[in-house]
């Protein structure tokens, strides 16, 4: 599985390593932690592809983005 978008690939790797860090104690007890990591990375890339078609910046949908206003005290 490959992605031509370097930023998307970096995001997927970062998410996979974040999940590995959260589950690090369980990884030590697994028979194949490398396989878990590969599967997790693959799932992250697939998740990005699934979400890629659904996200559009608000400008592309013909909607204005509201300006951030400072809160009054």
PDB file of N, CA and C in Angstrom:
ATOM      1  N   UNK A   1       0.857  -1.179   0.000  1.00  0.00           N
ATOM      2  CA  UNK A   1       0.000   0.000   0.000  1.00  0.00           C
ATOM      3  C   UNK A   1       0.893   1.229   0.000  1.00  0.00           C
ATOM      4  N   UNK A   2       0.668   2.133  -0.944  1.00  0.00           N
ATOM      5  CA  UNK A   2       1.505   3.326  -1.067  1.00  0.00           C
ATOM      6  C   UNK A   2       0.641   4.565  -1.164  1.00  0.00           C
ATOM      7  N   UNK A   3       1.213   5.660  -0.727  1.00  0.00           N
ATOM      8  CA  UNK A   3       0.587   6.953  -0.919  1.00  0.00           C
ATOM      9  C   UNK A   3       1.604   7.865  -1.597  1.00  0.00           C
ATOM     10  N   UNK A   4       1.122   8.694  -2.515  1.00  0.00           N
ATOM     11  CA  UNK A   4       2.027   9.607  -3.215  1.00  0.00           C
ATOM     12  C   UNK A   4       2.190  10.913  -2.460  1.00  0.00           C
ATOM     13  N   UNK A   5       1.435  11.073  -1.391  1.00  0.00           N
ATOM     14  CA  UNK A   5       1.464  12.301  -0.598  1.00  0.00           C
ATOM     15  C   UNK A   5       2.395  12.103   0.593  1.00  0.00           C
ATOM     16  N   UNK A   6       3.551  12.759   0.549  1.00  0.00           N
ATOM     17  CA  UNK A   6       4.556  12.591   1.611  1.00  0.00           C
ATOM     18  C   UNK A   6       4.005  13.041   2.968  1.00  0.00           C
ATOM     19  N   UNK A   7       3.248  14.133   2.989  1.00  0.00           N
ATOM     20  CA  UNK A   7       2.689  14.613   4.259  1.00  0.00           C
ATOM     21  C   UNK A   7       1.704  13.611   4.840  1.00  0.00           C
ATOM     22  N   UNK A   8       0.877  13.023   3.986  1.00  0.00           N
ATOM     23  CA  UNK A   8      -0.079  12.013   4.452  1.00  0.00           C
ATOM     24  C   UNK A   8       0.661  10.780   4.977  1.00  0.00           C
ATOM     25  N   UNK A   9       1.737  10.398   4.305  1.00  0.00           N
ATOM     26  CA  UNK A   9       2.529   9.253   4.768  1.00  0.00           C
ATOM     27  C   UNK A   9       3.156   9.550   6.126  1.00  0.00           C
ATOM     28  N   UNK A  10       3.696  10.754   6.277  1.00  0.00           N
ATOM     29  CA  UNK A  10       4.290  11.126   7.565  1.00  0.00           C
ATOM     30  C   UNK A  10       3.240  11.140   8.670  1.00  0.00           C
ATOM     31  N   UNK A  11       2.043  11.646   8.357  1.00  0.00           N
ATOM     32  CA  UNK A  11       0.960  11.656   9.344  1.00  0.00           C
ATOM     33  C   UNK A  11       0.582  10.238   9.758  1.00  0.00           C
ATOM     34  N   UNK A  12       0.489   9.339   8.782  1.00  0.00           N
ATOM     35  CA  UNK A  12       0.128   7.951   9.077  1.00  0.00           C
ATOM     36  C   UNK A  12       1.182   7.285   9.958  1.00  0.00           C
ATOM     37  N   UNK A  13       2.447   7.521   9.654  1.00  0.00           N
ATOM     38  CA  UNK A  13       3.534   6.940  10.461  1.00  0.00           C
ATOM     39  C   UNK A  13       3.487   7.507  11.882  1.00  0.00           C
ATOM     40  N   UNK A  14       3.269   8.807  11.992  1.00  0.00           N
ATOM     41  CA  UNK A  14       3.203   9.421  13.317  1.00  0.00           C
ATOM     42  C   UNK A  14       2.041   8.847  14.128  1.00  0.00           C
ATOM     43  N   UNK A  15       0.882   8.679  13.505  1.00  0.00           N
ATOM     44  CA  UNK A  15      -0.266   8.102  14.208  1.00  0.00           C
ATOM     45  C   UNK A  15       0.009   6.667  14.628  1.00  0.00           C
ATOM     46  N   UNK A  16       0.643   5.891  13.748  1.00  0.00           N
ATOM     47  CA  UNK A  16       0.946   4.501  14.078  1.00  0.00           C
ATOM     48  C   UNK A  16       1.921   4.419  15.250  1.00  0.00           C
ATOM     49  N   UNK A  17       2.942   5.265  15.258  1.00  0.00           N
ATOM     50  CA  UNK A  17       3.883   5.254  16.379  1.00  0.00           C
ATOM     51  C   UNK A  17       3.233   5.764  17.658  1.00  0.00           C
ATOM     52  N   UNK A  18       2.301   6.692  17.535  1.00  0.00           N
ATOM     53  CA  UNK A  18       1.571   7.162  18.722  1.00  0.00           C
ATOM     54  C   UNK A  18       0.767   6.022  19.330  1.00  0.00           C
ATOM     55  N   UNK A  19       0.117   5.241  18.473  1.00  0.00           N
ATOM     56  CA  UNK A  19      -0.647   4.090  18.972  1.00  0.00           C
ATOM     57  C   UNK A  19       0.286   3.047  19.578  1.00  0.00           C
ATOM     58  N   UNK A  20       1.443   2.855  18.962  1.00  0.00           N
ATOM     59  CA  UNK A  20       2.414   1.903  19.514  1.00  0.00           C
ATOM     60  C   UNK A  20       2.874   2.358  20.892  1.00  0.00           C
ATOM     61  N   UNK A  21       3.077   3.655  21.058  1.00  0.00           N
ATOM     62  CA  UNK A  21       3.514   4.180  22.355  1.00  0.00           C
ATOM     63  C   UNK A  21       2.442   3.940  23.421  1.00  0.00           C
ATOM     64  N   UNK A  22       1.193   4.193  23.055  1.00  0.00           N
ATOM     65  CA  UNK A  22       0.093   3.988  24.001  1.00  0.00           C
ATOM     66  C   UNK A  22      -0.009   2.510  24.404  1.00  0.00           C
ATOM     67  N   UNK A  23       0.237   1.626  23.456  1.00  0.00           N
ATOM     68  CA  UNK A  23       0.110   0.180  23.712  1.00  0.00           C
ATOM     69  C   UNK A  23       1.456  -0.500  23.934  1.00  0.00           C
ATOM     70  N   UNK A  24       2.464   0.258  24.315  1.00  0.00           N
ATOM     71  CA  UNK A  24       3.825  -0.281  24.397  1.00  0.00           C
ATOM     72  C   UNK A  24       3.953  -1.461  25.348  1.00  0.00           C
ATOM     73  N   UNK A  25       3.223  -1.458  26.452  1.00  0.00           N
ATOM     74  CA  UNK A  25       3.340  -2.586  27.388  1.00  0.00           C
ATOM     75  C   UNK A  25       2.771  -3.864  26.787  1.00  0.00           C
ATOM     76  N   UNK A  26       1.696  -3.741  26.035  1.00  0.00           N
ATOM     77  CA  UNK A  26       1.108  -4.907  25.378  1.00  0.00           C
ATOM     78  C   UNK A  26       1.967  -5.414  24.231  1.00  0.00           C
ATOM     79  N   UNK A  27       2.682  -4.505  23.576  1.00  0.00           N
ATOM     80  CA  UNK A  27       3.539  -4.908  22.453  1.00  0.00           C
ATOM     81  C   UNK A  27       4.655  -5.834  22.910  1.00  0.00           C
ATOM     82  N   UNK A  28       5.143  -5.604  24.121  1.00  0.00           N
ATOM     83  CA  UNK A  28       6.225  -6.441  24.635  1.00  0.00           C
ATOM     84  C   UNK A  28       5.787  -7.891  24.799  1.00  0.00           C
ATOM     85  N   UNK A  29       4.497  -8.112  24.989  1.00  0.00           N
ATOM     86  CA  UNK A  29       3.986  -9.462  25.205  1.00  0.00           C
ATOM     87  C   UNK A  29       3.509 -10.130  23.927  1.00  0.00           C
ATOM     88  N   UNK A  30       3.470  -9.396  22.827  1.00  0.00           N
ATOM     89  CA  UNK A  30       3.007  -9.956  21.554  1.00  0.00           C
ATOM     90  C   UNK A  30       4.059 -10.845  20.921  1.00  0.00           C
ATOM     91  N   UNK A  31       3.584 -11.854  20.198  1.00  0.00           N
ATOM     92  CA  UNK A  31       4.492 -12.726  19.461  1.00  0.00           C
ATOM     93  C   UNK A  31       5.091 -12.006  18.252  1.00  0.00           C
ATOM     94  N   UNK A  32       4.316 -11.080  17.655  1.00  0.00           N
ATOM     95  CA  UNK A  32       4.762 -10.422  16.429  1.00  0.00           C
ATOM     96  C   UNK A  32       4.447  -8.926  16.487  1.00  0.00           C
ATOM     97  N   UNK A  33       5.182  -8.157  17.290  1.00  0.00           N
ATOM     98  CA  UNK A  33       4.893  -6.720  17.376  1.00  0.00           C
ATOM     99  C   UNK A  33       5.140  -5.978  16.070  1.00  0.00           C
ATOM    100  N   UNK A  34       6.063  -6.480  15.248  1.00  0.00           N
ATOM    101  CA  UNK A  34       6.306  -5.837  13.958  1.00  0.00           C
ATOM    102  C   UNK A  34       5.083  -5.961  13.056  1.00  0.00           C
ATOM    103  N   UNK A  35       4.460  -7.114  13.092  1.00  0.00           N
ATOM    104  CA  UNK A  35       3.238  -7.327  12.311  1.00  0.00           C
ATOM    105  C   UNK A  35       2.118  -6.411  12.770  1.00  0.00           C
ATOM    106  N   UNK A  36       2.004  -6.218  14.088  1.00  0.00           N
ATOM    107  CA  UNK A  36       1.003  -5.294  14.632  1.00  0.00           C
ATOM    108  C   UNK A  36       1.268  -3.886  14.122  1.00  0.00           C
ATOM    109  N   UNK A  37       2.528  -3.494  14.105  1.00  0.00           N
ATOM    110  CA  UNK A  37       2.885  -2.148  13.659  1.00  0.00           C
ATOM    111  C   UNK A  37       2.572  -1.963  12.176  1.00  0.00           C
ATOM    112  N   UNK A  38       2.890  -2.947  11.354  1.00  0.00           N
ATOM    113  CA  UNK A  38       2.605  -2.865   9.920  1.00  0.00           C
ATOM    114  C   UNK A  38       1.098  -2.767   9.687  1.00  0.00           C
ATOM    115  N   UNK A  39       0.339  -3.592  10.396  1.00  0.00           N
ATOM    116  CA  UNK A  39      -1.119  -3.564  10.240  1.00  0.00           C
ATOM    117  C   UNK A  39      -1.687  -2.229  10.713  1.00  0.00           C
ATOM    118  N   UNK A  40      -1.179  -1.693  11.807  1.00  0.00           N
ATOM    119  CA  UNK A  40      -1.633  -0.405  12.310  1.00  0.00           C
ATOM    120  C   UNK A  40      -1.328   0.698  11.310  1.00  0.00           C
ATOM    121  N   UNK A  41      -0.143   0.684  10.731  1.00  0.00           N
ATOM    122  CA  UNK A  41       0.223   1.683   9.727  1.00  0.00           C
ATOM    123  C   UNK A  41      -0.666   1.569   8.495  1.00  0.00           C
ATOM    124  N   UNK A  42      -0.899   0.346   8.049  1.00  0.00           N
ATOM    125  CA  UNK A  42      -1.782   0.130   6.897  1.00  0.00           C
ATOM    126  C   UNK A  42      -3.173   0.677   7.186  1.00  0.00           C
ATOM    127  N   UNK A  43      -3.685   0.416   8.372  1.00  0.00           N
ATOM    128  CA  UNK A  43      -5.010   0.916   8.740  1.00  0.00           C
ATOM    129  C   UNK A  43      -5.053   2.441   8.778  1.00  0.00           C
ATOM    130  N   UNK A  44      -3.984   3.070   9.221  1.00  0.00           N
ATOM    131  CA  UNK A  44      -3.917   4.540   9.250  1.00  0.00           C
ATOM    132  C   UNK A  44      -3.961   5.110   7.837  1.00  0.00           C
ATOM    133  N   UNK A  45      -3.224   4.503   6.914  1.00  0.00           N
ATOM    134  CA  UNK A  45      -3.223   4.967   5.527  1.00  0.00           C
ATOM    135  C   UNK A  45      -4.615   4.787   4.921  1.00  0.00           C
ATOM    136  N   UNK A  46      -5.230   3.637   5.161  1.00  0.00           N
ATOM    137  CA  UNK A  46      -6.578   3.399   4.642  1.00  0.00           C
ATOM    138  C   UNK A  46      -7.578   4.394   5.229  1.00  0.00           C
ATOM    139  N   UNK A  47      -7.434   4.696   6.497  1.00  0.00           N
ATOM    140  CA  UNK A  47      -8.324   5.666   7.141  1.00  0.00           C
ATOM    141  C   UNK A  47      -8.180   7.039   6.481  1.00  0.00           C
ATOM    142  N   UNK A  48      -6.980   7.419   6.135  1.00  0.00           N
ATOM    143  CA  UNK A  48      -6.760   8.694   5.454  1.00  0.00           C
ATOM    144  C   UNK A  48      -7.428   8.692   4.081  1.00  0.00           C
ATOM    145  N   UNK A  49      -7.314   7.580   3.350  1.00  0.00           N
ATOM    146  CA  UNK A  49      -7.949   7.504   2.037  1.00  0.00           C
ATOM    147  C   UNK A  49      -9.470   7.580   2.159  1.00  0.00           C
ATOM    148  N   UNK A  50     -10.023   6.925   3.172  1.00  0.00           N
ATOM    149  CA  UNK A  50     -11.467   6.966   3.368  1.00  0.00           C
ATOM    150  C   UNK A  50     -11.943   8.383   3.657  1.00  0.00           C
ATOM    151  N   UNK A  51     -11.188   9.107   4.463  1.00  0.00           N
ATOM    152  CA  UNK A  51     -11.595  10.449   4.846  1.00  0.00           C
ATOM    153  C   UNK A  51     -11.243  11.505   3.823  1.00  0.00           C
ATOM    154  N   UNK A  52     -10.367  11.203   2.889  1.00  0.00           N
ATOM    155  CA  UNK A  52      -9.884  12.212   1.939  1.00  0.00           C
ATOM    156  C   UNK A  52     -10.994  12.758   1.056  1.00  0.00           C
ATOM    157  N   UNK A  53     -11.918  11.942   0.651  1.00  0.00           N
ATOM    158  CA  UNK A  53     -12.972  12.398  -0.238  1.00  0.00           C
ATOM    159  C   UNK A  53     -14.063  13.185   0.459  1.00  0.00           C
ATOM    160  N   UNK A  54     -14.109  13.138   1.769  1.00  0.00           N
ATOM    161  CA  UNK A  54     -15.194  13.777   2.500  1.00  0.00           C
ATOM    162  C   UNK A  54     -14.836  15.139   3.051  1.00  0.00           C
ATOM    163  N   UNK A  55     -13.585  15.479   3.076  1.00  0.00           N
ATOM    164  CA  UNK A  55     -13.204  16.750   3.681  1.00  0.00           C
ATOM    165  C   UNK A  55     -12.915  17.781   2.611  1.00  0.00           C
ATOM    166  N   UNK A  56     -13.517  18.936   2.748  1.00  0.00           N
ATOM    167  CA  UNK A  56     -13.264  20.054   1.862  1.00  0.00           C
ATOM    168  C   UNK A  56     -13.163  21.298   2.712  1.00  0.00           C
ATOM    169  N   UNK A  57     -12.279  22.190   2.366  1.00  0.00           N
ATOM    170  CA  UNK A  57     -12.252  23.461   3.090  1.00  0.00           C
ATOM    171  C   UNK A  57     -13.587  24.177   2.911  1.00  0.00           C
ATOM    172  N   UNK A  58     -13.986  24.943   3.901  1.00  0.00           N
ATOM    173  CA  UNK A  58     -15.260  25.631   3.839  1.00  0.00           C
ATOM    174  C   UNK A  58     -15.360  26.557   2.632  1.00  0.00           C
ATOM    175  N   UNK A  59     -14.241  27.164   2.208  1.00  0.00           N
ATOM    176  CA  UNK A  59     -14.293  28.050   1.052  1.00  0.00           C
ATOM    177  C   UNK A  59     -14.753  27.283  -0.182  1.00  0.00           C
ATOM    178  N   UNK A  60     -14.356  26.021  -0.315  1.00  0.00           N
ATOM    179  CA  UNK A  60     -14.710  25.231  -1.488  1.00  0.00           C
ATOM    180  C   UNK A  60     -16.192  24.865  -1.497  1.00  0.00           C
ATOM    181  N   UNK A  61     -16.847  24.950  -0.357  1.00  0.00           N
ATOM    182  CA  UNK A  61     -18.264  24.644  -0.267  1.00  0.00           C
ATOM    183  C   UNK A  61     -19.118  25.908  -0.390  1.00  0.00           C
ATOM    184  N   UNK A  62     -18.481  27.033  -0.694  1.00  0.00           N
ATOM    185  CA  UNK A  62     -19.215  28.269  -0.850  1.00  0.00           C
ATOM    186  C   UNK A  62     -19.604  28.925   0.456  1.00  0.00           C
ATOM    187  N   UNK A  63     -18.980  28.515   1.557  1.00  0.00           N
ATOM    188  CA  UNK A  63     -19.288  29.091   2.860  1.00  0.00           C
ATOM    189  C   UNK A  63     -18.112  29.916   3.332  1.00  0.00           C
ATOM    190  N   UNK A  64     -18.424  31.009   3.987  1.00  0.00           N
ATOM    191  CA  UNK A  64     -17.368  31.861   4.528  1.00  0.00           C
ATOM    192  C   UNK A  64     -16.917  31.315   5.870  1.00  0.00           C
ATOM    193  N   UNK A  65     -15.628  31.443   6.135  1.00  0.00           N
ATOM    194  CA  UNK A  65     -15.097  31.054   7.431  1.00  0.00           C
ATOM    195  C   UNK A  65     -15.191  32.270   8.348  1.00  0.00           C
ATOM    196  N   UNK A  66     -15.853  32.135   9.482  1.00  0.00           N
ATOM    197  CA  UNK A  66     -15.978  33.300  10.376  1.00  0.00           C
ATOM    198  C   UNK A  66     -14.624  33.693  10.954  1.00  0.00           C
ATOM    199  N   UNK A  67     -14.433  34.978  11.073  1.00  0.00           N
ATOM    200  CA  UNK A  67     -13.215  35.507  11.685  1.00  0.00           C
ATOM    201  C   UNK A  67     -13.222  35.233  13.168  1.00  0.00           C
ATOM    202  N   UNK A  68     -12.075  34.906  13.717  1.00  0.00           N
ATOM    203  CA  UNK A  68     -11.952  34.707  15.162  1.00  0.00           C
ATOM    204  C   UNK A  68     -11.996  36.074  15.830  1.00  0.00           C
ATOM    205  N   UNK A  69     -12.813  36.180  16.840  1.00  0.00           N
ATOM    206  CA  UNK A  69     -12.903  37.439  17.561  1.00  0.00           C
ATOM    207  C   UNK A  69     -12.447  37.223  18.991  1.00  0.00           C
ATOM    208  N   UNK A  70     -11.688  38.159  19.539  1.00  0.00           N
ATOM    209  CA  UNK A  70     -11.263  37.982  20.920  1.00  0.00           C
ATOM    210  C   UNK A  70     -12.460  38.062  21.860  1.00  0.00           C
ATOM    211  N   UNK A  71     -12.404  37.247  22.884  1.00  0.00           N
ATOM    212  CA  UNK A  71     -13.483  37.247  23.881  1.00  0.00           C
ATOM    213  C   UNK A  71     -13.372  38.494  24.754  1.00  0.00           C
ATOM    214  N   UNK A  72     -14.542  39.086  25.067  1.00  0.00           N
ATOM    215  CA  UNK A  72     -14.505  40.252  25.949  1.00  0.00           C
ATOM    216  C   UNK A  72     -14.444  39.801  27.407  1.00  0.00           C
ATOM    217  N   UNK A  73     -13.726  40.598  28.213  1.00  0.00           N
ATOM    218  CA  UNK A  73     -13.598  40.211  29.627  1.00  0.00           C
ATOM    219  C   UNK A  73     -14.881  40.374  30.398  1.00  0.00           C
TER     220      UNK A  73
END
